[in-house]
Short mmCIF file of C-alpha atoms in Angstrom, two decimals:
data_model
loop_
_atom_site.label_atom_id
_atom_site.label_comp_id
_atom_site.label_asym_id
_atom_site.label_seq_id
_atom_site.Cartn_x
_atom_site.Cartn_y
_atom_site.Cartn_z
CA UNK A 27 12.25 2.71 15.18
CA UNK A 28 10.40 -0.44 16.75
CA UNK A 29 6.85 1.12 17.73
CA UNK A 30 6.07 -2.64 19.53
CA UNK A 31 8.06 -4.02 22.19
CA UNK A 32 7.19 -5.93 25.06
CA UNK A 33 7.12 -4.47 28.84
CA UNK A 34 6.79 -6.64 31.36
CA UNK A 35 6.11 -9.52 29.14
CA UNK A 36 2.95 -6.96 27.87
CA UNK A 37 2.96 -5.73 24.17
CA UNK A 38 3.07 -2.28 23.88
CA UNK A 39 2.89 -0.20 20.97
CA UNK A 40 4.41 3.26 21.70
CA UNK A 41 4.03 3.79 25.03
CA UNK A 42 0.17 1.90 25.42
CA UNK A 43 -0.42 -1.70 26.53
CA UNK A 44 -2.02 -3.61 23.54
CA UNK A 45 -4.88 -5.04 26.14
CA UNK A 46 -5.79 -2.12 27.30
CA UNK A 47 -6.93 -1.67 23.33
CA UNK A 48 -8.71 -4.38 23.28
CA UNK A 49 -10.53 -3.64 26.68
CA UNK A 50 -11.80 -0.04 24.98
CA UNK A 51 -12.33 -1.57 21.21
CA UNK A 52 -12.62 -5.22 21.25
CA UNK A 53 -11.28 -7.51 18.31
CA UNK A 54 -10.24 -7.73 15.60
CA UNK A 55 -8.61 -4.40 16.06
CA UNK A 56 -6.06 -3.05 13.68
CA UNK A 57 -3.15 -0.87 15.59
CA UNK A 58 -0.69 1.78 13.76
CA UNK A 59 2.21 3.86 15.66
CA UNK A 60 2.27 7.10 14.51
CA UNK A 61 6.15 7.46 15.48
CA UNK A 62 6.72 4.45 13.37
CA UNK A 63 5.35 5.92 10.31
CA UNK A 64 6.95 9.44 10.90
CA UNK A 65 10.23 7.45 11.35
CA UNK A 66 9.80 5.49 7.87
CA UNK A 67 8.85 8.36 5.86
CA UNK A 68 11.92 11.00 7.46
CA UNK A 69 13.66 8.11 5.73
CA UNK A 70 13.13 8.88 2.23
CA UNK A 71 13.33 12.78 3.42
CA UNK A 72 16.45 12.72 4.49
CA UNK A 73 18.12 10.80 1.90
CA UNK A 74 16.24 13.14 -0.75
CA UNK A 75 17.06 16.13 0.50
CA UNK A 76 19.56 16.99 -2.21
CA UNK A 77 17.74 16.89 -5.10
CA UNK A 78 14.32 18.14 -6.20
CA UNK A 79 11.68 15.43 -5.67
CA UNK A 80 8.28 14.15 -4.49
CA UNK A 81 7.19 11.60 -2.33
CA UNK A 82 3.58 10.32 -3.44
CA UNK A 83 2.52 8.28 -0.94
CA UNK A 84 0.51 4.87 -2.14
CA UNK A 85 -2.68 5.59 -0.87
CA UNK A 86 -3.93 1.97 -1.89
CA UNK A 87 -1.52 0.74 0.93
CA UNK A 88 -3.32 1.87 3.27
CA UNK A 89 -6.30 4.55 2.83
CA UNK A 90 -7.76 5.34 6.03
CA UNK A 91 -8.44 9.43 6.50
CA UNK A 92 -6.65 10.05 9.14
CA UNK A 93 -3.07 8.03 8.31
CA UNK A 94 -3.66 10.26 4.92
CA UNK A 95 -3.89 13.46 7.12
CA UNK A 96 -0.46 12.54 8.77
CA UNK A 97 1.20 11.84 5.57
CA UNK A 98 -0.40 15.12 4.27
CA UNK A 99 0.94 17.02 7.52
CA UNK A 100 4.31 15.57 6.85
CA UNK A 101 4.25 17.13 3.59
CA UNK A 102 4.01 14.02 1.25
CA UNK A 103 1.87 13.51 -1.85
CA UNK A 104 -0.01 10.93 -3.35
CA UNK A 105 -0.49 8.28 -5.94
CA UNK A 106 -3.73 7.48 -6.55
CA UNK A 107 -5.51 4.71 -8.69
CA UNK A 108 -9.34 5.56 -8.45
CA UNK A 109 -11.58 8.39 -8.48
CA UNK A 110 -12.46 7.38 -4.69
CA UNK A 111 -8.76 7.37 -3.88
CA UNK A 112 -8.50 10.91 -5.13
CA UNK A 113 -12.11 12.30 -2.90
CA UNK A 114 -10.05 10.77 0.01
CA UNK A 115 -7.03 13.04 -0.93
CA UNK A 116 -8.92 15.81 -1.26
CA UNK A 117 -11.36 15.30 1.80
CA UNK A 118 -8.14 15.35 4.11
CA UNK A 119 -6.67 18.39 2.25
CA UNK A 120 -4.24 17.01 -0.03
CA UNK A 121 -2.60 19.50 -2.25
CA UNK A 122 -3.69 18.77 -5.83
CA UNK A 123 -1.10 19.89 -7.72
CA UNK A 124 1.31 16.78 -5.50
CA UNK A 125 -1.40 14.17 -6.79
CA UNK A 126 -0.12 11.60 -9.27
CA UNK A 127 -2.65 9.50 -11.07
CA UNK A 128 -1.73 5.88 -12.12
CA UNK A 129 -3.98 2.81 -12.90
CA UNK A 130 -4.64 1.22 -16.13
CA UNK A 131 -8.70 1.49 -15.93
CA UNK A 132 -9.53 5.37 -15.17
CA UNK A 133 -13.12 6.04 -16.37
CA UNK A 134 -14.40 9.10 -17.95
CA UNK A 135 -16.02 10.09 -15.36
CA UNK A 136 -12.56 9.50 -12.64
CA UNK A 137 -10.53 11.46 -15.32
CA UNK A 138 -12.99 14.42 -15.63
CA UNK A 139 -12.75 14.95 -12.05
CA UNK A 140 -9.01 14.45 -11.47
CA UNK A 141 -8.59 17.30 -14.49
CA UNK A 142 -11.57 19.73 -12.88
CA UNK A 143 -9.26 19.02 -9.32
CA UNK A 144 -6.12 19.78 -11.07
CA UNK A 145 -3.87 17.18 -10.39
CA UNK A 146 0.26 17.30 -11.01
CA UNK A 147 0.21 14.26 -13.96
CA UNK A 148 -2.17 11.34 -15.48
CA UNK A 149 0.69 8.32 -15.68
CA UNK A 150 -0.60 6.86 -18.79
CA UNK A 151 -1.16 3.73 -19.75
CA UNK A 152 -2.79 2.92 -23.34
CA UNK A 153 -3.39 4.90 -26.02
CA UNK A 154 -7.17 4.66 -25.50
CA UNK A 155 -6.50 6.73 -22.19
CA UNK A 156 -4.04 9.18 -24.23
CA UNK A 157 -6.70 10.31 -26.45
CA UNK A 158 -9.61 10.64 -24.22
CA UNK A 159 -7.79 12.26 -21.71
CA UNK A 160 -6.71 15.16 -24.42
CA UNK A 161 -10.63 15.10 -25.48
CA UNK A 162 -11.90 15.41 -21.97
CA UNK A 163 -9.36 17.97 -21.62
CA UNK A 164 -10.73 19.96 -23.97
CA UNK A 165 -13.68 20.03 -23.53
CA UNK A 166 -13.17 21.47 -20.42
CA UNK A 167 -10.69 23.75 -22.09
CA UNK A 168 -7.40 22.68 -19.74
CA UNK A 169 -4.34 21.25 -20.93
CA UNK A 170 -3.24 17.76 -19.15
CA UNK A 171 0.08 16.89 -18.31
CA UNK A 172 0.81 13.41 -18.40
CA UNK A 173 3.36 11.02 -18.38
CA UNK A 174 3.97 7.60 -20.05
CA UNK A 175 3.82 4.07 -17.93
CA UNK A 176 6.48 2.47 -19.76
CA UNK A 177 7.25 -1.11 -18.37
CA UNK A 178 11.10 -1.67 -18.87
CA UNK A 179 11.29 -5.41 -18.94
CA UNK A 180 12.59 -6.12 -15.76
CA UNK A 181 11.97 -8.77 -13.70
CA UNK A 182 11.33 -7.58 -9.87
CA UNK A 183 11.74 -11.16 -8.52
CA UNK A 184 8.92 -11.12 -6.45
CA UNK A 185 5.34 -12.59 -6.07
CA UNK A 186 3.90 -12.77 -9.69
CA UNK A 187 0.59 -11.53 -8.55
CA UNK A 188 2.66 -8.58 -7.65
CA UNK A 189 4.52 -8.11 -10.57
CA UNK A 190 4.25 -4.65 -12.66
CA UNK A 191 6.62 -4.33 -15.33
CA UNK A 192 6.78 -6.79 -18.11
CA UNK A 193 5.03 -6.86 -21.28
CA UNK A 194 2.41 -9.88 -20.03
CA UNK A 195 1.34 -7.87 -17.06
CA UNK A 196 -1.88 -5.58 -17.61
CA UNK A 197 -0.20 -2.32 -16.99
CA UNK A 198 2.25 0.11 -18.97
CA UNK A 199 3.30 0.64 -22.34
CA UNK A 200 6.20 -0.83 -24.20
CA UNK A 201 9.02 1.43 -25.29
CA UNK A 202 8.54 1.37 -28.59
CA UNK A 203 4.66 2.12 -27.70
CA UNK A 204 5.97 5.32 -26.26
CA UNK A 205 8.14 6.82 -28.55
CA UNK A 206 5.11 6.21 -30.91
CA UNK A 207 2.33 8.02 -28.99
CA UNK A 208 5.20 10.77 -28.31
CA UNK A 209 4.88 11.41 -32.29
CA UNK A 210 1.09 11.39 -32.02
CA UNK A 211 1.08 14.17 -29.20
CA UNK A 212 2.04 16.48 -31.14
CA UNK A 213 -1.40 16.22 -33.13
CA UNK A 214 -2.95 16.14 -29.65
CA UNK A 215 -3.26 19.80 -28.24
CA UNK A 216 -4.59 19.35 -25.02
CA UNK A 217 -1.73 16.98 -23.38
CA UNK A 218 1.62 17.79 -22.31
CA UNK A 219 4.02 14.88 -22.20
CA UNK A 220 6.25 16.17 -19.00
CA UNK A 221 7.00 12.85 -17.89
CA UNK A 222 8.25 9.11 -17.90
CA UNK A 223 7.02 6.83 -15.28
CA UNK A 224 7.73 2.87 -14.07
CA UNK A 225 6.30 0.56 -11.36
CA UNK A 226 7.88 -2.59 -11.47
CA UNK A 227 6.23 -4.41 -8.61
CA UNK A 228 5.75 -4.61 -5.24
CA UNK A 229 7.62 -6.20 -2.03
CA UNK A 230 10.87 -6.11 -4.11
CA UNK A 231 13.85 -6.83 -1.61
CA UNK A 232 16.62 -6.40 -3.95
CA UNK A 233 17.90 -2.58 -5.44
CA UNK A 234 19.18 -3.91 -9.04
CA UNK A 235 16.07 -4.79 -10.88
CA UNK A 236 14.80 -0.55 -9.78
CA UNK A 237 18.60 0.25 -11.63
CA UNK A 238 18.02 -1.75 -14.23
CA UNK A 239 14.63 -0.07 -14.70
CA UNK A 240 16.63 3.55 -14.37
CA UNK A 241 19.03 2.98 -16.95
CA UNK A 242 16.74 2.01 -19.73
CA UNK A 243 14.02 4.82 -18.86
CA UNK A 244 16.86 7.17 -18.75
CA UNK A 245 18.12 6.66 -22.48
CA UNK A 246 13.95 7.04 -22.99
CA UNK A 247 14.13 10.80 -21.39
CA UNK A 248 17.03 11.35 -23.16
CA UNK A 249 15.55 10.56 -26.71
CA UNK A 250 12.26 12.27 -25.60
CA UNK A 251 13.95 15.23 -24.58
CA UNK A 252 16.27 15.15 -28.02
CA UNK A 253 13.12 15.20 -30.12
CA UNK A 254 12.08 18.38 -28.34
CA UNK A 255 10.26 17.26 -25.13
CA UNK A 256 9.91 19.26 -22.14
CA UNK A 257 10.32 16.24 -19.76
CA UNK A 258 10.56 17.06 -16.15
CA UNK A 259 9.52 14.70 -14.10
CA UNK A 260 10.90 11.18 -14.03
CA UNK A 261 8.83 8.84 -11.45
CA UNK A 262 10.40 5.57 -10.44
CA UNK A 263 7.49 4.36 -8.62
CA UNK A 264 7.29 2.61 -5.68
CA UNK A 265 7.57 -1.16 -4.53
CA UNK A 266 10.38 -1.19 -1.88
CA UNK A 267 9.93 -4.32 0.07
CA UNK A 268 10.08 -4.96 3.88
CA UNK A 269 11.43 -7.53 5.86
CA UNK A 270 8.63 -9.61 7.03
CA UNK A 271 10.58 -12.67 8.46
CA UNK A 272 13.76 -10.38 9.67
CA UNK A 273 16.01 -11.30 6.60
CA UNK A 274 18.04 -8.53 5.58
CA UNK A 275 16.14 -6.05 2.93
CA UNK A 276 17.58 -2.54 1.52
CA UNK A 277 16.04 0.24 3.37
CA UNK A 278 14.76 3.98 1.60
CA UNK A 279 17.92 5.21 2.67
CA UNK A 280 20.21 2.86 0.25
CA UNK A 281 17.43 2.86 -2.53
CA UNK A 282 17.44 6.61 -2.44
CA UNK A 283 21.03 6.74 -2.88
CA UNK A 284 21.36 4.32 -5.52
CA UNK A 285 18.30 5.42 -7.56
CA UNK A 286 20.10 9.50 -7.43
CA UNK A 287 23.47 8.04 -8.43
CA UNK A 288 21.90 6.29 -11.60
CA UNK A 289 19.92 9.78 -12.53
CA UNK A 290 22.40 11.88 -12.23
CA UNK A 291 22.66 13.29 -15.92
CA UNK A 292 19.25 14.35 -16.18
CA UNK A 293 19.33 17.83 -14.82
CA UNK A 294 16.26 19.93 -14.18
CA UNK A 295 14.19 16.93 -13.79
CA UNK A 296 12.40 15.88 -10.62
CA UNK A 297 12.15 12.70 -9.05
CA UNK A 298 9.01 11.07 -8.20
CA UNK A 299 8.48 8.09 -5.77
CA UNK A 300 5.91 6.36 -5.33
CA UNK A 301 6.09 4.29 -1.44
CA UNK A 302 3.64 2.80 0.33
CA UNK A 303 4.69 -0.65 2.06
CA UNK A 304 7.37 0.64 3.06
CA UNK A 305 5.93 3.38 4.82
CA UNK A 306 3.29 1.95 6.73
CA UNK A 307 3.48 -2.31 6.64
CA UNK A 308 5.48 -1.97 10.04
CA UNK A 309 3.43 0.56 11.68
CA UNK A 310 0.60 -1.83 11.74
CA UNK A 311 -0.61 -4.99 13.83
CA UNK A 312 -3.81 -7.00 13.80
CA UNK A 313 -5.13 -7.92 17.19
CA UNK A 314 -6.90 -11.35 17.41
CA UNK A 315 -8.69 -13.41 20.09
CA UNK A 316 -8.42 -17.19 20.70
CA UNK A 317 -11.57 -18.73 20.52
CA UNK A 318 -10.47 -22.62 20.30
CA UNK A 319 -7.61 -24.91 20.26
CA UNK A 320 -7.99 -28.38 18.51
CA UNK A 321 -5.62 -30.70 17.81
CA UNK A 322 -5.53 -34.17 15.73
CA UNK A 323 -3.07 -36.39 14.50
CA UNK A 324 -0.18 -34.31 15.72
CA UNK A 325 -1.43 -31.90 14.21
CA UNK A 326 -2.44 -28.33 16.24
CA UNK A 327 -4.90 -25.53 15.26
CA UNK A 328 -5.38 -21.80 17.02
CA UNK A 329 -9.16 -20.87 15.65
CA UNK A 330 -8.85 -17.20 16.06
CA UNK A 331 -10.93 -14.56 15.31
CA UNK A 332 -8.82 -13.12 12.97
CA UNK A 333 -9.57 -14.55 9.29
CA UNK A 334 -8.87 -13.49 5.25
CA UNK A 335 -11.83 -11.17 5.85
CA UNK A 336 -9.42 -8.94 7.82
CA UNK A 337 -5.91 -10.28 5.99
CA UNK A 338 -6.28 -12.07 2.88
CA UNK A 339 -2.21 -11.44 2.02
CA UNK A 340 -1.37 -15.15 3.48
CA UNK A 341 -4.00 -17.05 1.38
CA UNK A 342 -3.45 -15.05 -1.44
CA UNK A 343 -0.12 -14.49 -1.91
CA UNK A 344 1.07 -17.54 0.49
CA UNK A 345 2.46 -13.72 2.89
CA UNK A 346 4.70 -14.53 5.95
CA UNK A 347 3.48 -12.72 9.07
CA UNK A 348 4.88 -12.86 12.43
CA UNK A 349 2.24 -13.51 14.78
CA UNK A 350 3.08 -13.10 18.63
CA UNK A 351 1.18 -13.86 22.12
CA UNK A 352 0.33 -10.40 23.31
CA UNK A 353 1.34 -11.72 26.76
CA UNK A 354 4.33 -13.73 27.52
CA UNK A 355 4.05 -16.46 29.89
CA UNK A 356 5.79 -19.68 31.12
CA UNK A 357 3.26 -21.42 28.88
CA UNK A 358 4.73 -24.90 26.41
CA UNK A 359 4.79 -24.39 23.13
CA UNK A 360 3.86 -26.04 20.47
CA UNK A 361 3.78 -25.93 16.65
CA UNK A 362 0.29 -24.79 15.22
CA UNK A 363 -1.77 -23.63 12.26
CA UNK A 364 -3.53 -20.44 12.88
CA UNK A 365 -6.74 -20.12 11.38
CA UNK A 366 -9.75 -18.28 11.02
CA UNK A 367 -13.44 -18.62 11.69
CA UNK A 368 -14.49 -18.69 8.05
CA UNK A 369 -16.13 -21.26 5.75
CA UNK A 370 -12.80 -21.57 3.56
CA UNK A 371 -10.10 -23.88 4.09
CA UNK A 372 -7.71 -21.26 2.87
CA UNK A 373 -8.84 -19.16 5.89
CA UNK A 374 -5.57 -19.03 7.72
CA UNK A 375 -3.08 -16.59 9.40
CA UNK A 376 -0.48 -18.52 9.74
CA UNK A 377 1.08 -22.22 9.19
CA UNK A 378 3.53 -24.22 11.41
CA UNK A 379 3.76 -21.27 14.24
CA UNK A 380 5.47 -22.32 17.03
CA UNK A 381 3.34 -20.39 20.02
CA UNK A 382 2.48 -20.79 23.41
CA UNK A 383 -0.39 -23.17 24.24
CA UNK A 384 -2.33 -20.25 24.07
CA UNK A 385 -6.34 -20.66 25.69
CA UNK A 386 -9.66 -18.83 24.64
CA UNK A 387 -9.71 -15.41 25.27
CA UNK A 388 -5.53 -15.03 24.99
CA UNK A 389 -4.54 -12.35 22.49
CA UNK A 390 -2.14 -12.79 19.55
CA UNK A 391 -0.80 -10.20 17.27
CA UNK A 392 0.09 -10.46 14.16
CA UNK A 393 2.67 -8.38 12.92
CA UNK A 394 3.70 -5.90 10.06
CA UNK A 395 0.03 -5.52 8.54
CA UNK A 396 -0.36 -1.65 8.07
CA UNK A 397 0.34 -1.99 4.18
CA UNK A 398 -2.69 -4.19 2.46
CA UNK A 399 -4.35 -5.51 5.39
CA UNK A 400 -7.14 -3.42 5.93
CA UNK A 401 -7.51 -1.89 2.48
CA UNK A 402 -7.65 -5.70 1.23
CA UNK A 403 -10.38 -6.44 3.87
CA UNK A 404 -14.13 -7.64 2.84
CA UNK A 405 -17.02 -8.65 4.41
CA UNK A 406 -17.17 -12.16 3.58
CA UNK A 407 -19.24 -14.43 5.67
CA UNK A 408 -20.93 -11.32 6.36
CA UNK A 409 -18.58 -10.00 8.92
CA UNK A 410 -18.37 -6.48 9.83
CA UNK A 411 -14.86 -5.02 9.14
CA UNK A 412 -12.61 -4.40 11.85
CA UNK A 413 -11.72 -1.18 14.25
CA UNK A 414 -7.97 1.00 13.40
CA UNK A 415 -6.78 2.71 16.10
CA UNK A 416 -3.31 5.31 15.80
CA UNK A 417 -1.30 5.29 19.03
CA UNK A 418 1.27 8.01 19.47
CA UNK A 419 2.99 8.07 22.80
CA UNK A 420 0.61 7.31 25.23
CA UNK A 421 -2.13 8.96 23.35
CA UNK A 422 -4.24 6.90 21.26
CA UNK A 423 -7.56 7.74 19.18
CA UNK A 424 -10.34 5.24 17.40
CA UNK A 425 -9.82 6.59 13.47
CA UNK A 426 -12.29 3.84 11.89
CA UNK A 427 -15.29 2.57 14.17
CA UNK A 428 -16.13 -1.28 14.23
CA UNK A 429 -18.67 -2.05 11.61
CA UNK A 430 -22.32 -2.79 12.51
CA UNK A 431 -24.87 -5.35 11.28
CA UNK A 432 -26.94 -2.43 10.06
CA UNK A 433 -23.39 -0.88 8.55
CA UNK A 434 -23.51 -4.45 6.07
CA UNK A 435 -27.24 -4.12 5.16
CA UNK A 436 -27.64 -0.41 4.96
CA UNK A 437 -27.39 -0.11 1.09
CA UNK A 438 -29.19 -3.38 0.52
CA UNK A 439 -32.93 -3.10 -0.93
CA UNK A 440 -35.51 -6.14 -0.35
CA UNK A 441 -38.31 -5.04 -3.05
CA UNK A 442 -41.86 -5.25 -2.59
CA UNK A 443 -42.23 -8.05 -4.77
CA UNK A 444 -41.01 -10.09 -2.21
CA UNK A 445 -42.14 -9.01 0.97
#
């Protein structure tokens, strides 16, 4: 499903005009089509149906309450990586016992309250986590189920910021590791070891390096589950790549298929899976505003409103966006930078676009940002974070207002000393 296509050389997404958007909520104003995101996630339904499993939604991909509440309504999970990520399940009525908890860094205080919430599983990550989860545990008198991290070696071939599971990254335990702390549990009586869990990375366009990752955390279960382990849950994580630049990706219905074929032999254990990207990158645009052209040297900038404050992905990870006029005209085109209106010369949207000649006030989208754009967004330069608005059909409701001047200062003190 395409939630965005033009009418009458308008963008719509669903069945409402972007502009008319922009009218009601200004810019920079984030967009998501509900049908877009039901559509991705029936995916992975449908091609799961035939085996016992759980989808654990990503909720750093995108965190906003009310995209939560949908995934909640259409019966997903999550995986969570904070204590805040977990209040936000549980504010929107997220079922506890379909919460998975990964991250390398959980406090005390984030695992006491994940145990007193009852969550599924703790995916763990060091042994300094294994043994203060089983104290906390105890001393609130519960028994935690957890499951190891284990990275499997395997290259994901993607961004190296955004690489998971090899041995120099931060997170997981090694094999070896694992079969070790799986002796020491059984000193431990207040964890259950139910589980072996892998993230390899994230925007992975390829299915071999998840198989890879399969087959060697299989023969794992298997000597887990020889040594007397109750292992039932096997979670393959998450990381399933889109297309951002319309080159040909695997979709959740061929990584489904492949991942059951390779799991096969390990019957009575449940699959986990851990998408977020994938879910909701394509649901989401970023509306911008033109505020200046300027050209030198052959070269051609679009200042925009629009700046790493609102979508770091391109400076940081050098991410491909489409960006699009919002109106198509008879305009020239031209090749341009698009850029932002901060004090950083990595501050830019896109390079080497070629767009309209577009003038101040035009509109330009920029595409495929409902996964890490507005959970990566900050307030540098002092600027107030953007709107989100969810279309479905031709309904559409505000789900995050526009941040104020007073929202950016409200938790600042000046003291007396220097008034």
């Amino acid at each position: 499903m395409n939630g965005y296509k033009y009418i009458n050389d308008e963008l719509f997404c669903e069945e409402v005009p972007v502009k008319e958007l922009v009218r009601i909520y200004g810019t920079p104003l984030y967009i998501y089509s509900y049908g877009v995101i039901q559509h991705n996630y029936y995916k992975y339904t449908r091609s799961l149906a035939n085996i016992d499993h759980l989808i654990c939604y990503s909720v750093k991909a995108n965190s906003n309450l009310s995209l939560l509440k949908l995934m909640s309504n259409l019966g997903a999970g999550f995986d969570i990586v904070s204590g805040e990520e977990l209040q936000r399940v549980l504010e929107i009525g997220g079922i506890p016992e379909k919460i998975v908890y990964s991250g390398v860094g959980k406090s005390r205080e984030e695992i006491e309250m994940a145990l007193k919430a009852g969550i599924l599983i703790f995916n763990v990550e060091s042994l300094g986590e294994l043994l203060l989860i089983n104290d906390l545990a105890g001393n609130l008198k519960l028994r935690a189920n957890i499951s190891f991290r284990v990275n499997p070696e395997v290259s994901a071939r993607t961004h190296p910021y955004i690489t998971t599971g090899m041995k120099e990254n931060k997170f997981g335990i090694t094999c070896e590791e694992a079969l070790h702390y799986s002796s020491l549990i059984k000193t431990l009586p207040n964890v259950n070891l139910m589980g072996i869990d892998c993230h390899i990375g994230s925007q992975i366009t390829e299915i071999e390096p998840y198989l890879l990752s399969v087959r060697r955390l299989k023969q794992l279960i298997l000597i887990l589950i020889e040594q007397g382990f109750n292992i039932k849950i096997f979670d393959v994580g998450g990381g399933l790549g889109i297309s951002y630049q319309g080159n040909p990706v695997p979709g959740p219905e061929e990584w489904s298929f492949a991942i059951i074929e390779e799991i096969e032999e390990l019957v009575g254990i449940k699959l986990i899976i851990e998408p977020g990207r994938s879910i909701v990158a394509n649901s989401g645009i970023l509306i911008g505003k033109v505020l200046y052209q300027k050209s030198r040297e052959g070269k051609n900038f679009l200042i925009v409103d629009v700046g790493m404050n609102n979508l770091i992905r391109p400076c940081l990870y050098n991410a491909y966006h489409d960006i699009k006029p919002v109106s198509l005209d008879e305009k020239e085109t031209a090749v341009f930078d698009v850029v932002g209106p901060l004090c950083e010369t990595a501050d830019f949207i896109g390079k080497d676009r070629n767009l309209p000649w577009l003038l101040p006030e035009d509109l330009l989208a920029v595409m495929d940002t409902g996964a890490y754009g507005f959970s990566l967004a900050s307030n540098y330069n002092s600027k107030p974070k953007a709107a989100e608005v969810l279309v479905k059909g031709k309904e559409f409701y505000l789900i995050r207002k526009r941040e104020t001047f007073e929202d950016l200062t409200n938790n600042e003190i000046v003291p007396e000393i220097l008034k």
